[in-house]
XYZ file of C-alpha atoms in Angstrom:
695
model
C 2.861 -6.239 -31.545
C 3.454 -8.778 -28.944
C 4.872 -11.562 -30.163
C 3.480 -14.930 -28.780
C 5.925 -17.886 -27.589
C 3.552 -20.189 -29.001
C 4.142 -18.810 -32.545
C 7.497 -20.027 -32.850
C 7.034 -23.658 -34.373
C 6.642 -25.177 -30.688
C 10.319 -23.903 -29.828
C 10.340 -22.463 -26.265
C 11.567 -19.068 -26.183
C 14.834 -18.246 -24.394
C 14.169 -16.525 -20.646
C 16.642 -14.151 -20.248
C 17.495 -11.967 -17.130
C 17.137 -8.066 -17.483
C 16.213 -4.912 -15.814
C 13.185 -2.282 -16.797
C 15.853 1.260 -17.760
C 12.881 3.469 -17.001
C 13.049 6.529 -14.503
C 10.933 4.602 -11.746
C 12.272 3.941 -8.203
C 11.167 0.188 -8.438
C 14.409 -0.744 -11.210
C 12.433 -3.955 -11.876
C 14.730 -6.961 -12.161
C 12.892 -8.939 -15.402
C 12.715 -12.168 -17.202
C 12.191 -11.314 -20.893
C 11.271 -14.297 -23.499
C 13.418 -13.557 -26.666
C 11.488 -15.454 -29.290
C 14.810 -14.808 -31.685
C 17.813 -12.569 -32.350
C 15.416 -9.754 -32.936
C 12.446 -10.360 -31.379
C 11.071 -10.675 -27.838
C 7.730 -11.876 -26.325
C 6.557 -11.577 -22.795
C 8.272 -9.538 -20.018
C 7.609 -10.513 -16.273
C 9.060 -9.500 -12.877
C 12.079 -11.820 -11.808
C 10.347 -14.302 -8.937
C 13.734 -14.619 -7.562
C 14.450 -10.949 -6.649
C 13.662 -10.364 -3.176
C 12.111 -6.871 -3.844
C 10.660 -7.019 -7.693
C 9.347 -10.360 -6.528
C 7.773 -11.504 -9.750
C 5.524 -8.096 -9.711
C 5.805 -5.653 -12.629
C 3.613 -2.755 -13.601
C 1.441 -3.235 -16.831
C 3.076 -1.136 -18.973
C 6.388 -2.722 -18.804
C 4.577 -6.161 -19.019
C 3.724 -4.747 -22.461
C 7.048 -3.837 -23.694
C 6.692 -5.740 -26.622
C 4.343 -3.264 -28.059
C 6.941 -0.603 -27.480
C 10.442 -2.149 -28.732
C 8.031 -3.474 -31.896
C 6.253 -0.689 -32.584
C 6.031 0.323 -36.258
C 7.014 4.241 -35.823
C 10.242 3.529 -33.953
C 12.929 5.659 -35.451
C 14.924 3.232 -37.743
C 17.391 5.748 -39.777
C 19.222 9.303 -39.000
C 16.880 12.159 -40.383
C 18.140 15.674 -41.825
C 15.297 18.401 -41.517
C 13.928 19.630 -44.626
C 11.244 21.689 -43.613
C 10.417 24.728 -40.881
C 11.160 23.814 -37.249
C 8.472 21.502 -36.021
C 7.375 20.975 -39.347
C 7.947 17.070 -39.143
C 9.814 17.391 -42.578
C 12.720 15.201 -42.912
C 15.142 13.247 -45.221
C 16.984 10.293 -44.346
C 20.594 10.234 -44.547
C 23.435 7.877 -43.631
C 24.507 7.943 -40.221
C 28.284 9.012 -41.491
C 26.471 11.987 -42.986
C 24.548 12.848 -39.870
C 27.377 12.254 -37.379
C 29.889 14.696 -39.484
C 27.067 16.904 -39.635
C 26.452 17.272 -36.000
C 30.217 17.170 -35.201
C 30.569 19.855 -37.768
C 27.632 22.083 -35.941
C 29.199 21.396 -32.464
C 32.514 22.490 -33.757
C 31.391 25.336 -35.653
C 29.196 26.728 -32.820
C 32.044 26.393 -30.175
C 34.810 28.279 -32.841
C 32.270 31.177 -32.930
C 31.391 31.490 -29.180
C 33.641 29.128 -27.335
C 32.840 25.727 -26.110
C 30.083 26.975 -23.107
C 27.559 27.404 -26.325
C 27.325 23.719 -26.396
C 25.078 22.088 -24.327
C 24.702 18.550 -24.005
C 21.229 17.683 -22.496
C 20.133 14.792 -21.197
C 18.057 12.758 -18.237
C 16.236 9.343 -17.494
C 14.948 8.154 -20.315
C 16.966 5.140 -19.162
C 18.623 4.980 -15.928
C 21.473 2.916 -16.875
C 24.672 4.248 -15.525
C 26.743 4.026 -19.227
C 24.284 4.541 -21.591
C 22.665 7.648 -19.633
C 25.607 9.340 -18.270
C 28.302 8.509 -20.977
C 27.368 12.194 -22.156
C 28.918 13.755 -19.286
C 32.321 11.909 -20.368
C 32.198 14.230 -23.769
C 30.779 17.095 -22.030
C 33.527 17.319 -19.702
C 36.399 16.313 -22.235
C 35.100 19.565 -24.974
C 34.423 21.730 -21.727
C 30.673 22.024 -22.736
C 28.414 24.167 -20.489
C 27.472 21.402 -17.778
C 24.394 20.749 -16.310
C 22.348 20.975 -13.047
C 20.126 18.346 -13.252
C 16.969 19.358 -11.530
C 14.002 18.182 -13.132
C 13.396 15.352 -10.822
C 14.764 14.808 -7.084
C 16.607 17.979 -6.101
C 14.159 19.343 -3.580
C 13.636 15.715 -1.996
C 17.061 15.246 -1.819
C 17.925 18.415 -0.284
C 15.255 18.221 2.458
C 16.101 14.481 2.986
C 20.059 15.528 3.448
C 18.988 18.206 6.042
C 18.318 15.842 8.584
C 19.722 12.291 7.827
C 23.049 13.122 5.982
C 22.718 10.290 3.352
C 20.883 8.776 0.471
C 19.931 5.609 2.429
C 17.384 4.376 5.101
C 15.867 0.907 6.631
C 15.583 -1.664 4.023
C 12.667 -1.375 1.902
C 11.418 -4.929 2.253
C 10.767 -4.256 5.998
C 7.749 -2.874 5.105
C 6.546 -6.475 5.084
C 7.036 -6.390 9.205
C 5.500 -2.957 9.715
C 2.491 -2.066 11.666
C 1.763 0.843 9.613
C 3.258 2.123 6.105
C 2.565 5.666 5.235
C 2.907 6.334 1.469
C 3.849 10.116 1.533
C 4.087 12.074 -1.526
C 3.653 8.887 -3.853
C 1.232 7.329 -5.867
C 2.943 3.502 -5.213
C 0.379 1.789 -7.622
C 0.977 3.879 -10.314
C 4.875 4.661 -10.080
C 6.167 2.104 -7.934
C 4.421 -0.846 -8.048
C 6.818 -3.329 -5.888
C 5.952 -0.803 -2.847
C 2.572 -2.382 -2.405
C 3.682 -6.290 -2.807
C 5.433 -5.329 0.600
C 2.314 -3.550 2.159
C 0.341 -6.348 0.828
C 2.442 -8.810 2.614
C 2.247 -6.605 5.830
C -1.538 -6.235 5.672
C -1.631 -10.772 5.738
C 0.742 -11.379 7.979
C 0.472 -8.557 10.563
C -2.692 -6.932 9.837
C -1.002 -3.616 8.795
C -2.581 -0.456 8.063
C -1.583 1.718 4.808
C -2.191 5.482 5.114
C -1.612 7.398 2.002
C -0.966 11.392 2.368
C -1.464 12.859 -0.995
C -3.727 15.899 -2.396
C -6.001 13.950 -4.205
C -7.712 10.109 -4.103
C -5.196 8.605 -6.495
C -4.935 4.567 -7.242
C -2.767 4.090 -3.920
C -5.377 6.097 -1.982
C -8.486 4.110 -3.014
C -6.667 0.787 -1.895
C -5.335 2.909 1.642
C -7.140 2.170 5.349
C -6.369 6.157 5.801
C -6.342 8.466 3.428
C -5.313 12.147 4.323
C -5.402 14.783 1.648
C -4.054 18.119 2.324
C -3.674 21.002 -0.130
C -0.956 20.852 -2.458
C 2.702 22.114 -0.770
C 1.208 21.850 3.262
C 2.476 18.505 4.034
C 5.427 20.623 6.443
C 1.919 21.971 8.581
C 0.448 18.453 8.796
C 3.713 16.864 9.751
C 4.487 19.750 12.689
C 0.818 19.385 13.830
C 1.611 15.751 13.978
C 4.550 15.909 15.915
C 2.924 18.427 18.437
C 0.567 15.853 19.321
C 3.022 13.226 19.381
C 4.666 15.534 22.125
C 1.651 16.533 23.758
C -0.028 12.669 24.031
C 3.201 10.933 25.066
C 4.120 9.264 21.794
C 7.375 11.192 21.810
C 10.562 8.822 22.665
C 12.852 11.233 24.645
C 14.993 8.520 25.385
C 15.793 8.211 21.905
C 16.206 11.550 21.021
C 18.707 12.468 23.958
C 20.583 9.786 22.363
C 20.196 10.607 18.278
C 18.558 13.942 17.892
C 20.406 17.412 17.945
C 17.691 19.214 19.668
C 14.761 17.798 20.994
C 13.946 20.487 23.370
C 13.969 23.544 21.008
C 11.903 21.516 18.588
C 9.538 20.757 21.454
C 9.005 24.314 22.318
C 9.116 25.429 18.599
C 5.676 23.022 18.216
C 4.101 24.540 20.761
C 2.321 26.803 18.285
C 1.816 24.468 15.586
C -1.120 23.057 16.740
C -3.775 21.004 14.535
C -5.951 23.803 14.541
C -2.909 26.050 12.912
C -2.461 23.283 10.679
C -5.940 22.978 9.496
C -6.080 26.480 8.594
C -3.342 25.888 6.397
C -3.779 22.528 4.895
C -7.580 22.646 4.574
C -7.845 19.361 6.878
C -10.116 18.897 9.699
C -8.586 19.270 13.222
C -9.854 16.224 14.278
C -8.422 14.343 11.131
C -5.194 15.967 12.038
C -4.878 14.693 15.560
C -6.160 10.957 14.691
C -3.691 10.845 11.950
C -0.839 11.727 14.723
C -2.472 9.212 16.917
C -2.515 6.454 14.563
C 1.079 7.102 13.793
C 2.385 7.428 17.301
C 0.564 4.633 18.711
C 2.106 2.037 15.816
C 5.216 0.519 17.099
C 6.439 -0.391 13.753
C 5.443 2.643 11.619
C 7.305 2.998 8.283
C 7.106 6.233 6.227
C 7.585 5.719 2.478
C 8.317 9.141 0.823
C 8.006 9.654 -2.547
C 8.757 12.262 -5.005
C 5.766 14.055 -4.782
C 7.919 16.323 -2.731
C 10.036 17.646 -5.146
C 7.232 19.150 -7.164
C 6.717 21.925 -4.973
C 8.922 25.275 -4.306
C 8.806 24.214 -0.302
C 9.637 20.370 -1.343
C 12.977 20.651 0.993
C 11.306 21.927 3.745
C 8.325 19.576 3.444
C 10.601 16.697 3.115
C 12.425 17.539 6.169
C 9.216 18.034 8.230
C 8.228 14.513 7.376
C 11.685 12.782 8.149
C 11.440 14.573 11.443
C 8.398 12.205 12.587
C 10.583 8.819 13.227
C 12.839 10.843 15.226
C 10.624 11.756 17.416
C 9.064 8.605 17.572
C 12.251 6.584 18.153
C 10.735 4.185 14.696
C 14.080 4.446 13.211
C 15.191 1.796 16.089
C 12.393 -0.850 15.274
C 12.495 -3.530 12.790
C 9.405 -2.268 10.187
C 10.259 0.738 11.492
C 11.509 4.526 10.168
C 11.237 6.280 7.044
C 12.576 5.459 3.298
C 13.356 7.677 0.437
C 16.148 6.447 -1.574
C 19.219 3.999 -1.156
C 21.039 5.669 -3.707
C 23.804 6.239 -1.362
C 24.594 3.103 -0.673
C 26.124 1.952 -4.042
C 29.586 3.943 -3.864
C 30.356 3.910 -7.461
C 33.785 4.947 -9.211
C 32.102 6.664 -11.792
C 35.538 8.450 -13.418
C 35.317 6.288 -16.511
C 31.753 6.419 -17.343
C 31.543 10.461 -16.843
C 34.754 11.150 -17.430
C 35.506 13.141 -13.971
C 39.110 12.848 -14.592
C 38.311 15.857 -17.343
C 35.802 17.907 -15.229
C 36.590 21.342 -14.842
C 34.372 23.017 -12.101
C 35.091 26.187 -13.205
C 32.829 25.378 -16.468
C 29.480 27.436 -16.414
C 26.576 25.292 -15.293
C 22.996 25.611 -16.295
C 19.881 24.698 -15.015
C 18.224 21.642 -16.549
C 14.811 22.893 -15.488
C 15.440 26.361 -16.922
C 15.868 25.211 -20.499
C 13.120 27.792 -21.343
C 14.474 30.525 -19.790
C 18.050 29.528 -20.914
C 16.906 29.153 -24.839
C 14.956 32.398 -24.959
C 18.492 34.453 -23.264
C 16.959 34.982 -19.647
C 20.132 36.968 -18.567
C 19.572 35.680 -15.457
C 21.036 32.074 -16.155
C 23.099 33.106 -19.041
C 24.949 35.870 -17.557
C 27.978 37.211 -18.972
C 28.492 33.717 -21.036
C 27.270 33.204 -24.507
C 24.092 31.868 -25.765
C 23.258 28.220 -26.028
C 23.519 27.467 -29.775
C 24.181 24.081 -30.153
C 22.104 21.329 -28.204
C 23.158 17.431 -27.928
C 19.948 15.838 -26.784
C 19.690 12.116 -25.444
C 17.084 10.479 -22.786
C 14.671 13.052 -22.506
C 11.923 15.304 -23.924
C 12.298 18.917 -22.819
C 9.657 20.445 -25.312
C 7.059 18.124 -23.437
C 8.764 17.748 -19.833
C 10.132 21.215 -19.220
C 8.484 23.766 -17.169
C 7.176 26.801 -19.524
C 7.105 24.518 -22.313
C 5.847 27.387 -24.197
C 9.270 29.351 -23.620
C 11.288 25.933 -24.425
C 9.202 25.725 -27.944
C 10.245 29.496 -28.720
C 13.654 29.019 -27.843
C 13.800 25.313 -30.092
C 12.293 27.682 -32.885
C 15.317 30.116 -32.888
C 17.132 30.170 -36.701
C 20.673 30.129 -34.757
C 19.944 26.943 -32.460
C 21.132 24.021 -34.065
C 19.530 20.933 -32.375
C 20.577 17.229 -32.378
C 18.287 14.282 -30.842
C 19.169 10.802 -30.142
C 15.777 9.325 -29.619
C 13.808 6.056 -30.332
C 10.575 7.846 -31.526
C 9.666 11.134 -33.105
C 9.063 13.031 -29.715
C 7.930 16.758 -29.614
C 11.464 17.666 -29.052
C 13.074 15.376 -31.918
C 10.216 17.165 -34.211
C 12.201 20.171 -33.461
C 15.842 19.173 -34.081
C 17.808 19.548 -37.409
C 19.371 16.030 -37.144
C 17.452 12.930 -35.462
C 19.343 9.688 -34.815
C 17.381 6.472 -33.777
C 18.121 4.940 -30.898
C 18.251 1.483 -29.057
C 15.935 0.280 -26.454
C 17.899 -1.185 -23.227
C 17.307 -4.538 -24.660
C 19.686 -3.525 -27.363
C 22.600 -2.406 -25.756
C 24.801 -3.515 -22.601
C 24.617 -1.543 -19.144
C 24.204 -1.411 -15.242
C 21.870 -0.318 -13.258
C 21.368 0.569 -9.661
C 17.910 0.642 -7.318
C 16.317 3.696 -5.924
C 13.495 2.298 -4.258
C 15.660 -1.063 -3.345
C 19.212 -2.113 -2.527
C 20.298 -4.103 -5.647
C 22.743 -3.645 -8.734
C 21.041 -5.653 -11.684
C 22.831 -6.202 -14.979
C 21.237 -5.490 -18.329
C 22.728 -7.221 -20.872
C 22.072 -6.877 -24.505
C 19.450 -9.578 -25.292
C 18.330 -8.856 -29.137
C 19.742 -6.749 -31.907
C 19.139 -3.524 -32.465
C 15.991 -2.228 -34.276
C 17.062 -1.174 -38.067
C 20.121 1.380 -37.765
C 19.338 2.277 -34.355
C 22.805 3.103 -32.312
C 22.990 3.037 -28.406
C 23.858 6.287 -26.469
C 27.439 5.375 -25.742
C 28.296 4.657 -29.540
C 27.066 7.570 -30.655
C 28.866 9.490 -28.182
C 31.926 7.764 -28.876
C 31.336 8.224 -32.544
C 31.153 12.189 -31.816
C 34.038 12.286 -29.775
C 36.355 10.521 -32.460
C 34.904 13.517 -35.029
C 35.595 16.377 -32.288
C 38.857 14.906 -31.643
C 37.907 13.983 -27.609
C 40.489 12.068 -26.263
C 39.561 9.838 -23.137
C 40.590 5.804 -22.832
C 36.492 5.633 -22.092
C 35.329 6.860 -25.891
C 37.360 3.598 -27.287
C 35.812 0.970 -24.846
C 32.566 -0.992 -25.128
C 30.135 -0.637 -23.019
C 30.799 -3.831 -21.707
C 34.274 -2.990 -21.077
C 32.852 0.108 -19.219
C 30.465 -1.927 -17.083
C 33.062 -4.499 -16.112
C 35.968 -1.802 -14.960
C 33.373 0.251 -13.127
C 31.801 -2.443 -11.358
C 35.743 -3.648 -10.647
C 36.763 -0.065 -9.925
C 33.699 -0.062 -7.282
C 34.460 -3.057 -5.293
C 32.101 -5.360 -7.247
C 32.622 -8.724 -9.221
C 32.806 -7.807 -12.897
C 30.658 -8.217 -16.003
C 30.694 -11.899 -16.492
C 30.355 -12.554 -12.998
C 27.520 -10.741 -12.701
C 25.603 -12.094 -15.724
C 25.627 -15.439 -13.879
C 24.398 -14.240 -10.316
C 21.795 -11.239 -12.515
C 22.026 -8.740 -9.657
C 24.188 -7.924 -5.873
C 22.252 -7.030 -2.906
C 23.894 -4.108 -1.589
C 21.571 -3.301 1.424
C 23.763 -2.018 4.828
C 23.100 -4.360 8.101
C 20.300 -3.137 10.607
C 22.407 -1.199 12.291
C 23.984 1.105 9.420
C 20.269 1.008 7.888
C 18.575 2.355 11.256
C 21.194 4.982 11.718
C 21.988 3.426 15.134
C 25.486 3.594 14.828
C 24.600 7.661 13.952
C 22.919 9.220 11.404
C 25.463 10.370 8.532
C 25.718 13.818 10.134
C 28.805 15.516 11.079
C 27.791 15.084 14.944
C 26.330 12.120 14.057
C 22.798 13.358 15.247
C 19.476 13.479 12.818
C 18.986 17.574 12.548
C 16.003 19.024 13.628
C 17.892 22.097 12.925
C 19.532 21.669 9.503
C 22.539 23.596 8.240
C 21.098 24.497 5.118
C 24.109 26.437 4.151
C 25.605 22.873 3.618
C 22.459 21.859 1.328
C 22.661 24.727 -1.264
C 23.112 28.371 -1.959
C 19.754 29.905 -1.476
C 19.637 28.962 1.930
C 18.535 31.763 3.510
C 14.943 31.145 2.582
C 14.842 27.806 4.703
C 13.070 27.437 8.105
C 15.504 26.885 10.817
C 13.066 24.276 12.444
C 10.438 21.851 10.932
C 7.741 24.399 9.716
C 5.351 25.487 6.715
C 7.696 27.167 4.508
C 4.952 29.460 2.744
C 6.900 30.013 -0.468
C 4.216 28.227 -2.881
C 2.385 29.691 -5.655
C -0.644 30.136 -3.480
C -4.105 30.778 -4.936
C -5.850 34.161 -5.142
C -8.947 35.854 -6.696
C -7.711 35.653 -10.142
C -6.144 32.094 -9.857
C -8.394 30.550 -7.586
C -7.374 26.971 -7.887
C -4.122 25.106 -7.169
C -2.908 22.770 -10.096
C -0.832 19.320 -9.469
C 0.243 17.464 -12.553
C 0.518 14.142 -11.537
C 1.892 10.985 -13.101
C -0.439 8.814 -14.781
C -0.908 5.181 -14.326
C -0.405 3.719 -17.844
C 2.599 6.526 -18.872
C 5.561 7.047 -17.307
C 6.495 10.797 -17.860
C 6.508 10.883 -21.751
C 7.469 7.478 -22.217
C 4.912 4.828 -23.184
C 2.604 7.641 -24.576
C 3.113 6.269 -28.141
C 2.049 2.581 -27.324
C -1.359 1.702 -27.978
C -3.337 0.048 -25.158
C -1.567 2.807 -22.978
C -3.184 5.473 -25.514
C -6.303 3.727 -24.845
C -6.371 3.271 -21.456
C -5.205 6.976 -20.592
C -8.192 8.320 -23.087
C -7.271 11.720 -23.411
C -6.160 15.085 -21.021
C -8.698 15.277 -18.360
C -8.453 17.999 -15.274
C -10.254 16.472 -12.012
C -12.339 19.055 -10.338
C -14.736 18.813 -7.334
C -18.121 18.672 -8.295
C -18.847 22.005 -6.399
C -16.551 23.674 -8.015
C -17.294 22.402 -11.626
C -20.820 23.487 -10.455
C -19.895 27.220 -9.508
C -17.687 27.407 -12.514
C -20.729 26.428 -14.862
C -18.991 23.723 -16.265
C -20.349 20.564 -17.154
C -18.731 17.133 -16.027
C -16.661 16.111 -19.198
C -17.091 19.413 -20.518
C -14.191 21.461 -22.135
C -12.607 23.674 -20.049
C -9.946 26.215 -20.476
C -7.098 26.255 -17.632
C -4.804 29.229 -17.649
C -2.426 31.684 -15.666
C -0.103 34.395 -16.587
C 2.253 32.014 -18.456
C -0.207 30.315 -20.502
C -3.836 28.507 -20.937
C -4.760 25.137 -22.235
C -7.862 23.432 -23.411
C -8.838 19.995 -21.548
C -11.896 18.134 -20.510
C -13.117 18.139 -17.078
C -14.135 15.082 -14.529
C -16.089 15.596 -11.550
C -14.194 14.089 -8.667
C -14.961 14.132 -5.220
C -11.428 12.931 -3.821
C -10.023 15.827 -3.599
C -10.341 19.317 -1.397
C -12.413 22.164 -3.148
C -9.931 24.470 -4.884
C -7.363 21.819 -5.940
C -7.511 20.329 -9.437
C -5.388 17.493 -10.793
C -4.196 16.775 -14.570
C -2.662 13.413 -14.728
C 0.565 12.774 -17.090
C 2.536 14.489 -19.361
C 0.669 14.108 -22.472
C 2.361 15.079 -26.237
C 1.586 18.482 -26.867
C -0.435 17.279 -29.965
C -2.832 15.361 -27.657
C -3.855 19.001 -26.804
C -6.584 20.826 -28.750
C -4.331 23.794 -29.016
C -0.891 21.515 -29.417
C 0.350 23.148 -25.919
C 0.466 20.940 -23.323
C 0.133 21.231 -19.499
C 3.752 22.268 -18.373
C 3.159 25.596 -20.298
C 1.318 26.352 -17.090
C 3.946 25.279 -14.702
C 7.133 27.970 -13.504
C 10.448 27.333 -14.255
C 11.481 29.133 -11.025
C 14.058 27.215 -8.869
C 12.806 25.628 -5.040
C 15.454 26.610 -2.618
C 18.048 25.640 -1.644
C 19.470 23.980 -4.605
C 16.768 24.461 -7.304
C 14.529 22.115 -8.565
C 11.237 22.133 -10.925
C 7.849 22.765 -9.744
C 5.521 21.011 -11.056
C 2.708 20.276 -8.526
C 2.822 24.142 -7.383
C 0.795 26.088 -10.000
C -2.192 28.726 -9.479
C -4.721 28.684 -12.063
C -7.831 29.757 -13.239
C -10.519 27.800 -14.936
C -13.636 28.602 -17.132
C -15.585 26.959 -19.758
C -14.069 26.807 -22.820
C -15.913 28.784 -25.481
């Protein structure tokens, strides 16, 4: 329901400032129409925020559909039927909290505290409401979480060369001659990038290049689209650098001052020719040369790296190889030049209070979030000599749909000896498998603080409307459980507003009240720092063409010593001739917005994009039912003839609910839970499959 402000007897609505909480680098500053104490109207981008610049995605603009959705969870529920049956009865909050605390205590009493696994991720990106679960974990000594579902691989690759998670001001894209969106479908997943790209095109005649395995919405509006096979970005980057050195585009003076071993790199790249890369990437050799020349000739070239790198086993190596490009050309030294992945490193938070870091014991075991399927089905590689996981407390995520090897996740949740509590806004696939379901607030119904990943702002998200029905915030639930479990920490006795205020002040920022007046804080470092002109954030101040991967993660022995194609992906073969990418959809965000009517209508149904020649060779009709599978599982989707990718590459957009698929099993059943080196990370775009007509 979208509440129209004109329906309120001619009284204009309040316009209140907040910020989008969803897992997107844009972290858009918002202006929300507050119709009354429980109702919102339209949602717009904040015009005065220099990054958001008044622009938000269509799904958040329709947020009233979500916050006022009739299917929102409003009351605590207890399971009455079999797990996954969807049969629940309403209970009181006291009953629910008593039962959850009792179940967690009983599990810990039988197996030890590590049998309990608080499990969370980025359903909200607010620091208090997302990360407060860590305080309960640390105080109670529950199993820790290695959060690998999203950015671990690209983090590792960026840190290997650059040394810190920061870069040139993303607003500088408006001053670039060439913007390269590499591994990101910005139109669908970070719309504000396109605002600054559009400015550069209008004001400077800049070009937009997109590197992505298929012609997505961003590639459709680009000047250049380069579509390598999935997982071969490192080979493309190396061949581009070969051309840059060979044809005089390399800035040798810059590298002498700012890089560790340019001579070794040039010698290494002598054999990484465009012909070599063409065989790996599936691209035409001349296309690689032309793209390298376009990049090398642009005085102000800005590479915007995306999370697509974090979806492949060799994602860290690919990220590192691409981040070498502006070092070879010296683009870092120019306004509107360089490369950018995230500004996460600039905010310098003191999160002691939020996360209970003063209670952290690193000897407590850490379990890999992406391997929840193997963990719940007892894989000894994960559990070692520790206890099984027999109790889960879940906030902000939907692992029954989102996690790899989702058939194993389903089997694990079905265990009779596993207690599950899920705190959610809707009856997700994960909530349906729970013993206790607790109703959660939306971002409009609680206080929090946010940081931009794709920009430089700290943004306040104050409570705007009253909670729906009996919904409670993550912070309130964590504190209530802590009281029942006997967990002692002063953070459990404070309001979210008080924690935001103290965290801001401890981090050297103005407090809650001051930020409520200004709405956001611009934390962008100065030009020299942002462009690493005072040195990169490595021990020697140099960009590292030859990283010390052992500083990044334990599984470092397989990593290439210099930028290269790392042959570690799930290669296609005679049995599995297709490489599958599970890309984001435009109208969903991970598994969020899959319940809103407009998003559902615009996305339609699960569909696989297949080159027309491949469809013909398989005897599958356009829009025909198609079975897709590998050694892990098989699912049924409808095929769509699509020429905007290479033969042998297929794409299924979006993480649909399992129930959207004919046989009740979603796309991530096909995806391996094998971690990518050197530090782990899920590999959603790194899957070899077969296709055949569905019977």
